[in-house]
CSV table of C-alpha atoms in Angstrom, one decimal:
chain,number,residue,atom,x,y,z
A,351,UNK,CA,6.0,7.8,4.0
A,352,UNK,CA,5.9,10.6,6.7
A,353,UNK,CA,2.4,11.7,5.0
A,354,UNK,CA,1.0,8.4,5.2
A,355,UNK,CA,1.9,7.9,8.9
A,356,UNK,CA,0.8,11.3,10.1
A,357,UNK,CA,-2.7,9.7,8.7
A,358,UNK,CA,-2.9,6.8,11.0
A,359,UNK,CA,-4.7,7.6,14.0
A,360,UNK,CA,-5.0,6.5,17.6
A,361,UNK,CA,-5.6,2.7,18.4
A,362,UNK,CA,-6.2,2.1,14.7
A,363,UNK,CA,-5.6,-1.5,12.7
A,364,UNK,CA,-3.5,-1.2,10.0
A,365,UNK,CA,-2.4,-3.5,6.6
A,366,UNK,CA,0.7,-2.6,5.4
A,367,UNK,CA,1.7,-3.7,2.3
A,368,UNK,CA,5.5,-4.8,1.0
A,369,UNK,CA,7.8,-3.5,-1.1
A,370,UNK,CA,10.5,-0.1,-0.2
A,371,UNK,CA,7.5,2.9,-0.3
A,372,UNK,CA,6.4,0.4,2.5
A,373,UNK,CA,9.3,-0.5,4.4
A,374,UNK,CA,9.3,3.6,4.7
A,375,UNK,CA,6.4,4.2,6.4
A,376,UNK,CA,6.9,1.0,8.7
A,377,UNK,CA,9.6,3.2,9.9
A,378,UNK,CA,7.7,6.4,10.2
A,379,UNK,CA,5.6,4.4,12.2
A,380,UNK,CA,8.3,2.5,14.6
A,381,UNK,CA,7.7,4.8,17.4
A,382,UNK,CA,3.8,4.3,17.9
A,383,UNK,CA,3.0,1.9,20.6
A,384,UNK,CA,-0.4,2.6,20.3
A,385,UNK,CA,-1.6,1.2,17.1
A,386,UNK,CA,-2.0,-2.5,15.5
A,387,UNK,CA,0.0,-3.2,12.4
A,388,UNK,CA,-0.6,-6.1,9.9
A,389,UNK,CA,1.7,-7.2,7.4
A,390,UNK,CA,2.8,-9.2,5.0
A,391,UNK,CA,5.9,-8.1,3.8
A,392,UNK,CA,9.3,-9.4,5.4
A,393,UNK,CA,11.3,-6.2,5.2
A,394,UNK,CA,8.3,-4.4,6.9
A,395,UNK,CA,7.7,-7.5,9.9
A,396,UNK,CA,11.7,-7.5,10.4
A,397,UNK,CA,12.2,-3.5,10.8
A,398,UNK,CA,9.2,-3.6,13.7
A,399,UNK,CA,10.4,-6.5,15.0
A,400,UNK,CA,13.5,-5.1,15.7
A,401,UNK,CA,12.3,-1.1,16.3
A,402,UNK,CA,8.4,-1.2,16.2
A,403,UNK,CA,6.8,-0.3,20.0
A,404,UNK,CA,3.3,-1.2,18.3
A,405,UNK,CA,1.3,-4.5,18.0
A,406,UNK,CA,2.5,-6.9,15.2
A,407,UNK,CA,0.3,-9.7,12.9
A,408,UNK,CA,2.4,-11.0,10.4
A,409,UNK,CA,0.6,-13.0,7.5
A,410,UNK,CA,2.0,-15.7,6.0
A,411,UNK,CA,1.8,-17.3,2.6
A,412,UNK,CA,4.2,-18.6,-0.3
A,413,UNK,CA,7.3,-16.9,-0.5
A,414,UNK,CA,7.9,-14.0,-3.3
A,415,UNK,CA,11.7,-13.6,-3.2
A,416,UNK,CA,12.1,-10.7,-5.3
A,417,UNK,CA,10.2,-8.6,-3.7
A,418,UNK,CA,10.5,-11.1,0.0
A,419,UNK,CA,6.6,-10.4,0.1
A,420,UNK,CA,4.3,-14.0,1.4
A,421,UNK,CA,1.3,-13.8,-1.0
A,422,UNK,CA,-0.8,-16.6,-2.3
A,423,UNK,CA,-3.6,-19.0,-1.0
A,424,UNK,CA,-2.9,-19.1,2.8
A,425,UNK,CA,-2.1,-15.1,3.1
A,426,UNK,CA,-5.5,-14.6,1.1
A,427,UNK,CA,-7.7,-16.6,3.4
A,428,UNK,CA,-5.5,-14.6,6.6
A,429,UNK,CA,-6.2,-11.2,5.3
A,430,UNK,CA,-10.3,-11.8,4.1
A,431,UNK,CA,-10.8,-12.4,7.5
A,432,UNK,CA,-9.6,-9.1,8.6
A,433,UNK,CA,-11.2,-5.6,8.4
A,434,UNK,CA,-8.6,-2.7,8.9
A,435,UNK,CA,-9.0,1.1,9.9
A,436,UNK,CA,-6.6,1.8,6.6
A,437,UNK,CA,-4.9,-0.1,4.3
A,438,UNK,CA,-1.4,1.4,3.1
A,439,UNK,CA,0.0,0.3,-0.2
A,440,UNK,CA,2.3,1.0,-3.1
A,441,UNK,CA,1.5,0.3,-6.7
A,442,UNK,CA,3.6,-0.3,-10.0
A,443,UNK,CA,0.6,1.8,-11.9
A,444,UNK,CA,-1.8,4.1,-11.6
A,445,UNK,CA,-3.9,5.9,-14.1
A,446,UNK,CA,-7.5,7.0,-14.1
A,447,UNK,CA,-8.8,4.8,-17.3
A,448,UNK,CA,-6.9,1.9,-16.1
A,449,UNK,CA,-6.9,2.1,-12.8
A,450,UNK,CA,-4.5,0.4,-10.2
A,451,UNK,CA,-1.9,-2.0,-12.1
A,452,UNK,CA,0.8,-4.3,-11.1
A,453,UNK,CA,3.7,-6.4,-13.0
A,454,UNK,CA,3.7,-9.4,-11.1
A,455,UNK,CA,0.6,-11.9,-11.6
A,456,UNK,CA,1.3,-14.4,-8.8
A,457,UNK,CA,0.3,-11.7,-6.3
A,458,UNK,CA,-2.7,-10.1,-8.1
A,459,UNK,CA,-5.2,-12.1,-6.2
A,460,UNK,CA,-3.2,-11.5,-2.7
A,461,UNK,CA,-3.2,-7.7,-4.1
A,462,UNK,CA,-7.2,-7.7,-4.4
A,463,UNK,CA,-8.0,-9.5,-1.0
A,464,UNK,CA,-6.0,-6.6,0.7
A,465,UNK,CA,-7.8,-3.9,-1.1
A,466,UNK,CA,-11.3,-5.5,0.2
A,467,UNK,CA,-10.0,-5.1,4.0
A,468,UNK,CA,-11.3,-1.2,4.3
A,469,UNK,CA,-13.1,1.2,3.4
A,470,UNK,CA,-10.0,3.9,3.5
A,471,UNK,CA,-7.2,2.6,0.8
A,472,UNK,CA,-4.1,4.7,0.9
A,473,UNK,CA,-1.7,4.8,-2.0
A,474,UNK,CA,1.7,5.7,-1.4
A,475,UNK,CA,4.0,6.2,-4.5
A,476,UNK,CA,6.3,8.2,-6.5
A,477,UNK,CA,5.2,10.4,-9.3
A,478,UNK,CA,6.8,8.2,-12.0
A,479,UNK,CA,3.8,5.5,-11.3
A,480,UNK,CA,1.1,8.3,-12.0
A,481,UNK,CA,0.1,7.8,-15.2
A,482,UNK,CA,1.8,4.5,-15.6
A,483,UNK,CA,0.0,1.7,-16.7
A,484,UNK,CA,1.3,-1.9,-16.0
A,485,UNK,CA,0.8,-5.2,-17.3
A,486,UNK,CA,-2.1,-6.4,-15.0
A,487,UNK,CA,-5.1,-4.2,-13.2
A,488,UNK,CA,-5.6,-4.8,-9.7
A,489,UNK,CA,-8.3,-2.4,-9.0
A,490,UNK,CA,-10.5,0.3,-10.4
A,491,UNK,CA,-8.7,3.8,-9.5
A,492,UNK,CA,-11.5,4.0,-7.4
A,493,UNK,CA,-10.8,1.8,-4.7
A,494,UNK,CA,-8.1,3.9,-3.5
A,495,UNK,CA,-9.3,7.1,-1.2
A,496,UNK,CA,-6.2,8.5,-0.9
A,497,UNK,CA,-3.0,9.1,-2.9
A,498,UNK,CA,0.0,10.1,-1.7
A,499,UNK,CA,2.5,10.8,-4.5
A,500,UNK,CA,5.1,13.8,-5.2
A,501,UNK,CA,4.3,17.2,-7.1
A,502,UNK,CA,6.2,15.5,-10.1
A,503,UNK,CA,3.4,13.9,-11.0
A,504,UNK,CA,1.5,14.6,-14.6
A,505,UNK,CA,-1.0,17.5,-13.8
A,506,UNK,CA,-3.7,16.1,-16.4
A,507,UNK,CA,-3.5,12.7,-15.0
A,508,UNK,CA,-3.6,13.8,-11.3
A,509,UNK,CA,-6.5,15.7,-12.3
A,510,UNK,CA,-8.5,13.6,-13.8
A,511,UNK,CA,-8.1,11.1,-10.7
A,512,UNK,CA,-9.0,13.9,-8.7
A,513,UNK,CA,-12.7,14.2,-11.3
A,514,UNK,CA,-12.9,10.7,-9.9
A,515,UNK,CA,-13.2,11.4,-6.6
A,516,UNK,CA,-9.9,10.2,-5.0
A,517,UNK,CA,-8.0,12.3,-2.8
A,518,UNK,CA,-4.0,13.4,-4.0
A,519,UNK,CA,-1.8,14.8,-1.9
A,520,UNK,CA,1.4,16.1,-3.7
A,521,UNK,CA,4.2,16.3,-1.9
A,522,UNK,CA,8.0,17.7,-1.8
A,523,UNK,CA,10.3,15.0,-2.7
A,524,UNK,CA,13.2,15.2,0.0
C-alpha cells in the first residue's frame, strides 16, 4: 500500500478500488490534501471521510455486501465518464496466460469500466494471487502497467509478466 501511494503524484485524479489491499492505501494516502480521490468502495469513502485531507467522489451503485463495494449499472455509467491519472486496484488472480481474474461475476462489468479510466493501471496484491487464476477474466495481463506484489511471488510467473511488458515491483512483506 505504501508503494502504491509513494506513486501518486501532485494534483493527480485517482480511482481507488474496494476491498482491504485498498482500504490500505486509502490510508497511506489520508494525509494528502492535494490530490482527487474516486471511489467506490465503502470501507475506502468512510476511512477519508473521517481522516482523508484530500478531495473525495464517491460512486454509487447496487450494494455488494460482502465485499460493502457499489458496483453495477449506475457506478458503470459514473466511472465511464471519468478519465483518472491512475487507477489503483486489487485482484483475486493474476497470471500471464490468463490474465487479470476475479470470483465474483456481478462486478466483472463494474471491474472492466474501471480498468478503461487510464492509461496507468496499478495492481496492488499479495504474492499468493500471482499465478492464481480465478473463475472469471477481467482483463488481459496487459492492461495493468504496474504490479505491486511481495518477493514471495513465483519467479517464473513474475517473469514471464515481466516478458509482457508490465512493470513488478517486489516488495518486503512487513
Amino acid at each position: 500500500a505504501r508503494i502504491a501511494a509513494q506513486m501518486v503524484g501532485e494534483d493527480e485524479l485517482i480511482f481507488l478500488g474496494s476491498g482491504t489491499t485498498a482500504l490500505y492505501v486509502a490510508q497511506a494516502l489520508c494525509h494528502r490534501s492535494d490530490i482527487t480521490l474516486v471511489s467506490n468502495s465503502l470501507p475506502v469513502l468512510n476511512e477519508l471521510a473521517v481522516h482523508g485531507k484530500m478531495s473525495v467522489i464517491g460512486v454509487g451503485g447496487f450494494l455488494r455486501r460482502k465485499e460493502l463495494s457499489l458496483i453495477g449499472h449506475f457506478a458503470e455509467t459514473a466511472i465511464q465518464d471519468l478519465h483518472v491519472d491512475k487507477v489503483i486496484v486489487g485482484m483475486r488472480g493474476i497470471h500471464p496466460h490468463y490474465g487479470l481474474t476475479s470470483e465474483h461475476p456481478q462486478e466483472i462489468q463494474t471491474d472492466r469500466t474501471i480498468l478503461s479510466i487510464s492509461d496507468q493501471i496499478i495492481i496492488v496484491a499479495d504474492h499468493t494471487k500471482i499465478g492464481h487464476v480465478a473463475s472469471i477474466r477481467v482483463a488481459p495481463i496487459t492492461d495493468a502497467t504496474t504490479i505491486i506484489t511481495s518477493k514471495q511471488a513465483p519467479a517464473a510467473m513474475v517473469n514471464a509478466i515481466r516478458e509482457m511488458g508490465v512493470t513488478i515491483s517486489l516488495i518486503k512483506d512487513t
